[in-house]
Amino acid sequence: MSRPGVLLDRDGTIIADDGYVGSVERVRFLDGAVEAIAALNAAGVPVAVVTNQAGVARGHFGMTDVEAVHAHIDAELARAGAWVDLWLFCPYHPEGIVTGFARASWDRKPGPGMAYAAAEALDLDLSVSWVVGDRPSDIGLARAVGARPIHIASGAAAPGDPVDPGVTTVPDLATAVALVLSDTGARPDRLPTSGFPRARYESAGFFAHDYSEELARALATVDLGELERAAKTLLTAYERDAAVFACGNGGSASIANHLQCDHGKGVRTGTDLRTRVISLSTNIEVISAIANDMGYESVFRFQLESLARPGDVLVVISSSGRSPNIVEAMECAHALGLQTIALTGFEGGPARELASASIHVRSDNYGVVEDAHQVCMHLLAQYVRQSRIAPDLVASTVF
């Protein structure tokens, strides 16, 4: 089903328009722009950047320079847990000097090409979408495709450029986004519907590049305060000889088993800790017996009732956070006096709400979520381990 989205101009809207920005060194974010994009992401509003880059046609820089600038912007956005769902740019100009790019283009704003491409890739209904930019060409694009324009008065418009008096004008992107969110009634805590992949790839190399960027964005959404809480929970549990249990289904079961290895053998190596770590996902005989006699939803709860003691810790790994056996295990853990750590993705489900420490990865791709969970499992193990190694030996220790 088509949905509303936001098409953003780049120069003068997200970054300063200092004239043909074709290198990373010249990128300067406008105040509040990163936070504004993060707000759209958090509200589940797709974000596409549609930008004219005539500097390619005019010979100021090349296509790879534009892509490098966009990769740099992506990296900076990821540090704030933000992202652009789709980058589109037009390198053509009829007055260009570079062969192959010196021509008119349907994609060059106010032409509609990039807007239609964004609508197809992100499943947007342009009639209920917005175009936000600082130039008359941005307003023209909105008019061409029936979208709603918002003009940013950045001062970058050329002298004499007319601004349609019927268009809402705001001082910056943050104000524009506030208008968008108030109009949609979007909830900031909704799962962003970014989706990956958004189209079929013909190159494994390009897929790998974009997948790694998607993983970086997902990791950047993890709440570091919750990660700190989880690390402290594990470290204190190991210090007082409490047991740590882990469980998950499918790919998450392999992470639970891997946790037993790295938090058991790994954390113990070179430290004074004698960790007791047990994966509830590893014993197929016990699991199948419980599932056969009582139901699969009880496979972790039944084991906890036999093995756990007050003060122990349960770590659950669940991409959806909705698996009945995970939820039942967490409810059992709380009843038995255990602390709980949940690694979740998608919207987090009940597991996200039940956890004492919630490590939530904001992504709707199972592979990305599981990779991010594996990273979090590893970094928790290594953090705990280095906490118990003499400071002068940390740098010489292989982790």
Short mmCIF file of C-alpha atoms in Angstrom, two decimals:
data_model
loop_
_atom_site.label_atom_id
_atom_site.label_comp_id
_atom_site.label_asym_id
_atom_site.label_seq_id
_atom_site.Cartn_x
_atom_site.Cartn_y
_atom_site.Cartn_z
CA MET A 1 0.00 0.00 0.00
CA SER A 2 1.40 3.41 -0.97
CA ARG A 3 2.33 5.73 1.88
CA PRO A 4 3.44 9.33 2.43
CA GLY A 5 7.11 10.20 2.37
CA VAL A 6 9.42 13.19 2.36
CA LEU A 7 11.65 14.18 -0.57
CA LEU A 8 14.49 16.38 0.68
CA ASP A 9 16.75 18.68 -1.25
CA ARG A 10 20.40 18.37 -0.18
CA ASP A 11 22.36 21.64 -0.44
CA GLY A 12 20.68 24.41 1.49
CA THR A 13 18.38 21.95 3.23
CA ILE A 14 20.54 19.28 4.90
CA ILE A 15 24.00 20.73 4.36
CA ALA A 16 25.16 24.26 3.65
CA ASP A 17 24.98 25.36 0.02
CA ASP A 18 28.51 26.68 -0.43
CA GLY A 19 28.46 26.20 -4.20
CA TYR A 20 29.15 22.85 -5.87
CA VAL A 21 29.85 20.77 -2.76
CA GLY A 22 31.80 17.91 -4.29
CA SER A 23 34.14 16.76 -1.51
CA VAL A 24 33.73 15.45 2.02
CA GLU A 25 35.83 18.31 3.41
CA ARG A 26 33.25 20.83 2.25
CA VAL A 27 30.25 19.15 3.89
CA ARG A 28 28.80 21.31 6.67
CA PHE A 29 25.54 20.19 8.25
CA LEU A 30 22.92 22.84 8.87
CA ASP A 31 21.80 23.20 12.48
CA GLY A 32 19.15 20.67 13.46
CA ALA A 33 19.17 18.85 10.11
CA VAL A 34 20.49 15.53 11.43
CA GLU A 35 18.02 15.52 14.30
CA ALA A 36 15.18 16.38 11.91
CA ILE A 37 15.96 13.38 9.70
CA ALA A 38 16.19 11.16 12.77
CA ALA A 39 12.71 12.35 13.79
CA LEU A 40 11.30 11.32 10.41
CA ASN A 41 13.02 7.94 10.73
CA ALA A 42 11.65 7.39 14.22
CA ALA A 43 8.14 8.24 13.02
CA GLY A 44 8.33 5.72 10.19
CA VAL A 45 8.26 8.34 7.43
CA PRO A 46 10.41 7.31 4.42
CA VAL A 47 13.10 9.84 3.49
CA ALA A 48 14.54 10.29 0.01
CA VAL A 49 17.08 12.91 -1.01
CA VAL A 50 16.57 14.30 -4.53
CA THR A 51 19.34 16.67 -5.53
CA ASN A 52 20.55 18.38 -8.70
CA GLN A 53 24.32 17.93 -9.01
CA ALA A 54 25.18 19.96 -12.10
CA GLY A 55 28.77 20.11 -10.85
CA VAL A 56 29.30 16.78 -12.62
CA ALA A 57 28.18 18.14 -15.98
CA ARG A 58 30.15 21.36 -15.43
CA GLY A 59 33.35 19.45 -14.64
CA HIS A 60 33.73 20.53 -11.03
CA PHE A 61 33.69 16.94 -9.72
CA GLY A 62 32.77 13.42 -10.77
CA MET A 63 30.07 10.87 -10.00
CA THR A 64 32.29 9.09 -7.47
CA ASP A 65 32.77 12.39 -5.62
CA VAL A 66 29.01 12.81 -5.28
CA GLU A 67 28.72 9.25 -3.99
CA ALA A 68 31.55 9.85 -1.51
CA VAL A 69 29.78 12.92 -0.16
CA HIS A 70 26.58 10.91 0.26
CA ALA A 71 28.47 8.08 1.99
CA HIS A 72 29.97 10.64 4.38
CA ILE A 73 26.54 12.12 5.12
CA ASP A 74 25.21 8.59 5.69
CA ALA A 75 28.00 7.89 8.18
CA GLU A 76 27.36 11.10 10.10
CA LEU A 77 23.62 10.44 10.17
CA ALA A 78 24.24 6.91 11.45
CA ARG A 79 26.10 8.33 14.44
CA ALA A 80 22.80 9.93 15.47
CA GLY A 81 20.71 6.86 14.64
CA ALA A 82 19.40 8.47 11.45
CA TRP A 83 19.46 7.51 7.79
CA VAL A 84 18.32 8.38 4.29
CA ASP A 85 16.24 5.62 2.73
CA LEU A 86 17.12 6.55 -0.85
CA TRP A 87 19.68 8.86 -2.50
CA LEU A 88 18.88 10.19 -5.96
CA PHE A 89 20.84 12.83 -7.84
CA CYS A 90 20.84 14.30 -11.33
CA PRO A 91 24.31 14.94 -12.81
CA TYR A 92 23.02 16.45 -16.08
CA HIS A 93 22.81 20.07 -17.22
CA PRO A 94 22.13 21.39 -20.73
CA GLU A 95 24.98 23.90 -20.37
CA GLY A 96 27.49 21.33 -19.14
CA ILE A 97 30.94 20.79 -20.61
CA VAL A 98 31.46 17.08 -19.82
CA THR A 99 30.53 14.72 -22.64
CA GLY A 100 27.66 12.49 -21.69
CA PHE A 101 26.35 14.84 -19.02
CA ALA A 102 25.82 18.01 -21.08
CA ARG A 103 22.13 17.55 -21.82
CA ALA A 104 18.67 18.19 -20.53
CA SER A 105 17.19 15.52 -18.25
CA TRP A 106 13.76 14.50 -17.05
CA ASP A 107 15.44 13.94 -13.66
CA ARG A 108 16.72 17.48 -13.22
CA LYS A 109 14.45 19.41 -10.85
CA PRO A 110 11.88 20.75 -11.42
CA GLY A 111 11.54 17.76 -13.72
CA PRO A 112 9.61 14.89 -12.06
CA GLY A 113 11.98 11.99 -12.77
CA MET A 114 13.63 11.64 -9.36
CA ALA A 115 10.31 11.98 -7.53
CA TYR A 116 8.75 9.21 -9.61
CA ALA A 117 11.82 7.01 -9.03
CA ALA A 118 11.57 7.59 -5.27
CA ALA A 119 7.86 6.78 -5.33
CA GLU A 120 8.50 3.48 -7.10
CA ALA A 121 11.44 2.46 -4.91
CA LEU A 122 9.82 3.39 -1.57
CA ASP A 123 6.17 2.74 -2.47
CA LEU A 124 5.15 6.37 -1.93
CA ASP A 125 1.91 8.13 -2.71
CA LEU A 126 3.24 11.45 -3.98
CA SER A 127 -0.13 13.14 -3.56
CA VAL A 128 0.24 12.89 0.22
CA SER A 129 4.03 13.32 0.30
CA TRP A 130 6.17 16.43 0.81
CA VAL A 131 9.02 18.06 -1.09
CA VAL A 132 11.25 20.16 1.15
CA GLY A 133 13.90 22.45 -0.29
CA ASP A 134 15.28 25.96 -0.55
CA ARG A 135 14.95 26.57 -4.30
CA PRO A 136 12.08 27.33 -6.68
CA SER A 137 13.06 24.12 -8.48
CA ASP A 138 12.05 22.18 -5.36
CA ILE A 139 8.67 23.88 -5.31
CA GLY A 140 8.39 23.20 -9.04
CA LEU A 141 9.09 19.52 -8.46
CA ALA A 142 6.32 19.35 -5.86
CA ARG A 143 3.92 21.03 -8.28
CA ALA A 144 4.93 18.68 -11.10
CA VAL A 145 4.09 15.52 -9.16
CA GLY A 146 1.23 16.79 -7.01
CA ALA A 147 3.18 16.68 -3.74
CA ARG A 148 3.06 19.28 -0.96
CA PRO A 149 5.95 21.80 -1.02
CA ILE A 150 7.69 23.31 2.00
CA HIS A 151 10.16 26.10 1.27
CA ILE A 152 13.23 26.60 3.47
CA ALA A 153 14.33 30.23 3.58
CA SER A 154 18.04 29.46 3.80
CA GLY A 155 19.14 32.47 1.82
CA ALA A 156 20.64 30.24 -0.88
CA ALA A 157 18.11 31.15 -3.58
CA ALA A 158 19.53 33.20 -6.40
CA PRO A 159 18.61 36.92 -6.44
CA GLY A 160 15.28 37.39 -8.14
CA ASP A 161 14.21 33.77 -7.70
CA PRO A 162 10.45 33.90 -7.11
CA VAL A 163 8.88 31.99 -4.24
CA ASP A 164 5.26 30.98 -4.65
CA PRO A 165 3.31 33.00 -2.04
CA GLY A 166 1.01 30.04 -1.51
CA VAL A 167 3.87 27.84 -0.27
CA THR A 168 4.66 27.45 3.42
CA THR A 169 8.07 28.96 4.19
CA VAL A 170 10.07 27.89 7.25
CA PRO A 171 13.54 28.80 8.54
CA ASP A 172 15.05 25.32 8.60
CA LEU A 173 14.56 21.59 8.12
CA ALA A 174 13.68 21.02 11.78
CA THR A 175 10.67 23.32 11.46
CA ALA A 176 9.65 21.66 8.19
CA VAL A 177 9.78 18.21 9.79
CA ALA A 178 7.72 19.41 12.75
CA LEU A 179 5.04 20.49 10.27
CA VAL A 180 5.18 17.12 8.49
CA LEU A 181 4.88 15.14 11.71
CA SER A 182 2.07 17.28 13.06
CA ASP A 183 0.18 16.78 9.79
CA THR A 184 0.63 13.00 9.77
CA GLY A 185 0.07 12.54 13.49
CA ALA A 186 3.09 10.23 13.31
CA ARG A 187 4.27 8.61 16.51
CA PRO A 188 8.01 9.05 17.13
CA ASP A 189 8.32 5.58 18.65
CA ARG A 190 6.99 3.73 15.59
CA LEU A 191 9.22 1.36 13.70
CA PRO A 192 10.71 3.12 10.67
CA THR A 193 9.46 1.36 7.55
CA SER A 194 12.75 1.72 5.73
CA GLY A 195 12.94 -1.83 4.39
CA PHE A 196 16.04 -3.52 2.99
CA PRO A 197 16.58 -4.40 0.25
CA ARG A 198 14.26 -1.92 -1.47
CA ALA A 199 14.97 -3.21 -4.97
CA ARG A 200 16.65 -6.16 -6.67
CA TYR A 201 20.45 -5.97 -7.00
CA GLU A 202 22.38 -7.32 -9.95
CA SER A 203 25.77 -6.88 -8.23
CA ALA A 204 26.79 -8.73 -5.07
CA GLY A 205 29.39 -6.03 -4.45
CA PHE A 206 26.81 -3.25 -4.42
CA PHE A 207 24.52 -5.36 -2.27
CA ALA A 208 27.36 -5.93 0.20
CA HIS A 209 28.09 -2.19 0.32
CA ASP A 210 24.48 -1.27 1.05
CA TYR A 211 24.00 -4.17 3.47
CA SER A 212 26.99 -3.02 5.52
CA GLU A 213 25.57 0.51 5.60
CA GLU A 214 22.20 -0.87 6.72
CA LEU A 215 23.93 -2.80 9.49
CA ALA A 216 25.80 0.32 10.61
CA ARG A 217 22.54 2.28 10.75
CA ALA A 218 20.88 -0.50 12.73
CA LEU A 219 23.71 -0.64 15.28
CA ALA A 220 23.56 3.13 15.67
CA THR A 221 19.96 2.81 16.92
CA VAL A 222 20.94 0.75 19.98
CA ASP A 223 20.42 2.69 23.21
CA LEU A 224 23.87 2.90 24.81
CA GLY A 225 22.31 3.38 28.23
CA GLU A 226 20.54 0.03 27.92
CA LEU A 227 23.78 -1.55 26.71
CA GLU A 228 25.52 -0.16 29.79
CA ARG A 229 22.77 -1.59 31.99
CA ALA A 230 23.12 -5.02 30.38
CA ALA A 231 26.91 -5.00 30.79
CA LYS A 232 26.63 -4.09 34.47
CA THR A 233 24.01 -6.81 34.99
CA LEU A 234 26.28 -9.46 33.48
CA LEU A 235 29.45 -8.32 35.21
CA THR A 236 27.87 -8.24 38.66
CA ALA A 237 26.22 -11.63 38.02
CA TYR A 238 29.59 -13.17 37.17
CA GLU A 239 31.23 -11.53 40.18
CA ARG A 240 28.72 -13.06 42.60
CA ASP A 241 28.76 -16.46 40.87
CA ALA A 242 25.20 -16.21 39.58
CA ALA A 243 24.24 -18.27 36.55
CA VAL A 244 23.47 -16.67 33.19
CA PHE A 245 20.99 -18.44 30.91
CA ALA A 246 20.49 -17.68 27.22
CA CYS A 247 17.83 -18.75 24.74
CA GLY A 248 16.54 -18.05 21.26
CA ASN A 249 14.93 -19.68 18.24
CA GLY A 250 16.40 -20.32 14.79
CA GLY A 251 19.30 -17.98 14.06
CA SER A 252 18.85 -16.47 17.52
CA ALA A 253 19.44 -19.94 19.00
CA SER A 254 22.89 -19.95 17.41
CA ILE A 255 23.61 -16.59 19.05
CA ALA A 256 22.48 -17.98 22.40
CA ASN A 257 24.83 -20.94 21.92
CA HIS A 258 27.63 -18.63 20.85
CA LEU A 259 26.98 -16.54 23.96
CA GLN A 260 27.63 -19.63 26.08
CA CYS A 261 31.01 -19.98 24.37
CA ASP A 262 32.16 -16.37 24.52
CA HIS A 263 30.74 -15.55 27.95
CA GLY A 264 31.85 -18.89 29.33
CA LYS A 265 35.26 -19.70 27.91
CA GLY A 266 36.03 -16.23 26.50
CA VAL A 267 35.26 -14.12 29.58
CA ARG A 268 37.09 -16.55 31.84
CA THR A 269 40.32 -16.43 29.83
CA GLY A 270 42.84 -14.17 31.53
CA THR A 271 40.46 -13.07 34.29
CA ASP A 272 39.58 -14.18 37.81
CA LEU A 273 35.96 -14.86 36.83
CA ARG A 274 34.55 -18.39 36.77
CA THR A 275 31.45 -17.79 34.70
CA ARG A 276 28.49 -20.16 34.69
CA VAL A 277 26.70 -19.73 31.37
CA ILE A 278 24.05 -22.09 30.03
CA SER A 279 22.26 -22.00 26.68
CA LEU A 280 18.73 -23.35 26.93
CA SER A 281 18.68 -23.73 23.13
CA THR A 282 21.43 -26.31 22.81
CA ASN A 283 20.06 -29.63 24.18
CA ILE A 284 17.82 -31.07 21.45
CA GLU A 285 16.87 -34.11 23.57
CA VAL A 286 15.50 -31.93 26.38
CA ILE A 287 13.91 -29.43 24.00
CA SER A 288 12.13 -32.08 21.92
CA ALA A 289 10.91 -33.94 25.01
CA ILE A 290 9.37 -30.78 26.50
CA ALA A 291 7.93 -29.71 23.14
CA ASN A 292 6.42 -33.14 22.54
CA ASP A 293 4.81 -33.48 25.96
CA MET A 294 3.95 -29.89 26.92
CA GLY A 295 4.22 -27.73 23.81
CA TYR A 296 7.01 -25.75 22.19
CA GLU A 297 6.07 -22.61 24.06
CA SER A 298 7.32 -24.26 27.28
CA VAL A 299 10.77 -25.43 26.14
CA PHE A 300 12.67 -22.62 27.91
CA ARG A 301 10.34 -22.04 30.85
CA PHE A 302 10.46 -25.68 31.94
CA GLN A 303 14.28 -25.69 31.94
CA LEU A 304 14.44 -22.44 33.93
CA GLU A 305 12.11 -23.83 36.57
CA SER A 306 14.60 -26.67 37.15
CA LEU A 307 17.89 -24.77 36.83
CA ALA A 308 17.44 -21.13 37.79
CA ARG A 309 17.77 -19.55 41.23
CA PRO A 310 16.88 -16.03 42.43
CA GLY A 311 19.56 -13.56 41.38
CA ASP A 312 20.44 -15.40 38.16
CA VAL A 313 20.15 -13.69 34.76
CA LEU A 314 18.24 -14.65 31.61
CA VAL A 315 19.35 -13.33 28.22
CA VAL A 316 16.78 -13.77 25.44
CA ILE A 317 17.54 -13.19 21.77
CA SER A 318 14.48 -12.69 19.57
CA SER A 319 14.30 -10.61 16.40
CA SER A 320 10.55 -10.11 16.71
CA GLY A 321 10.37 -10.22 20.50
CA ARG A 322 7.03 -12.02 20.10
CA SER A 323 7.91 -15.73 20.20
CA PRO A 324 5.62 -17.40 22.77
CA ASN A 325 8.43 -19.48 24.29
CA ILE A 326 10.56 -16.34 24.74
CA VAL A 327 7.74 -14.38 26.39
CA GLU A 328 6.87 -17.33 28.62
CA ALA A 329 10.52 -17.70 29.66
CA MET A 330 10.75 -14.01 30.58
CA GLU A 331 7.57 -14.13 32.63
CA CYS A 332 8.89 -17.22 34.40
CA ALA A 333 12.25 -15.52 35.02
CA HIS A 334 10.59 -12.54 36.70
CA ALA A 335 8.49 -14.85 38.84
CA LEU A 336 11.67 -16.68 39.93
CA GLY A 337 13.54 -13.46 40.77
CA LEU A 338 15.86 -13.32 37.74
CA GLN A 339 17.01 -10.20 35.94
CA THR A 340 16.40 -10.25 32.20
CA ILE A 341 18.23 -8.88 29.15
CA ALA A 342 16.46 -8.86 25.79
CA LEU A 343 18.05 -8.46 22.35
CA THR A 344 15.21 -7.58 19.98
CA GLY A 345 14.54 -6.05 16.54
CA PHE A 346 11.57 -4.95 14.45
CA GLU A 347 9.11 -3.34 16.92
CA GLY A 348 10.53 -5.31 19.85
CA GLY A 349 7.33 -7.06 20.89
CA PRO A 350 6.55 -8.02 24.50
CA ALA A 351 10.19 -9.04 25.14
CA ARG A 352 11.33 -5.43 24.71
CA GLU A 353 8.82 -4.28 27.33
CA LEU A 354 9.45 -7.10 29.82
CA ALA A 355 13.25 -6.83 29.90
CA SER A 356 15.23 -5.34 32.77
CA ALA A 357 17.72 -4.21 30.09
CA SER A 358 16.48 -3.85 26.52
CA ILE A 359 18.98 -3.93 23.65
CA HIS A 360 16.70 -3.02 20.77
CA VAL A 361 17.89 -2.89 17.15
CA ARG A 362 15.68 -0.72 14.97
CA SER A 363 15.56 -2.68 11.71
CA ASP A 364 13.06 -4.83 9.83
CA ASN A 365 15.57 -7.15 8.13
CA TYR A 366 16.17 -10.45 9.95
CA GLY A 367 19.76 -10.79 8.78
CA VAL A 368 20.64 -7.25 9.84
CA VAL A 369 18.97 -7.71 13.23
CA GLU A 370 20.74 -11.01 13.89
CA ASP A 371 24.11 -9.60 12.80
CA ALA A 372 23.61 -6.64 15.13
CA HIS A 373 22.66 -9.00 17.98
CA GLN A 374 25.81 -11.02 17.38
CA VAL A 375 27.86 -7.81 17.57
CA CYS A 376 26.16 -6.83 20.84
CA MET A 377 26.76 -10.30 22.28
CA HIS A 378 30.45 -10.07 21.40
CA LEU A 379 30.97 -6.57 22.70
CA LEU A 380 29.30 -7.41 26.02
CA ALA A 381 31.61 -10.39 26.44
CA GLN A 382 34.70 -8.39 25.55
CA TYR A 383 33.71 -5.45 27.75
CA VAL A 384 33.22 -7.74 30.76
CA ARG A 385 36.48 -9.52 30.04
CA GLN A 386 38.59 -6.38 29.70
CA SER A 387 37.02 -5.04 32.91
CA ARG A 388 38.78 -7.83 34.83
CA ILE A 389 42.16 -7.65 33.09
CA ALA A 390 44.97 -5.54 34.53
CA PRO A 391 45.02 -2.14 32.75
CA ASP A 392 48.64 -2.58 31.63
CA LEU A 393 47.81 -5.95 30.00
CA VAL A 394 44.70 -5.00 28.02
CA ALA A 395 46.53 -3.71 24.95
CA SER A 396 48.71 -6.83 24.74
CA THR A 397 45.78 -9.25 25.12
CA VAL A 398 44.18 -10.84 22.08
CA PHE A 399 40.39 -10.46 22.24
#
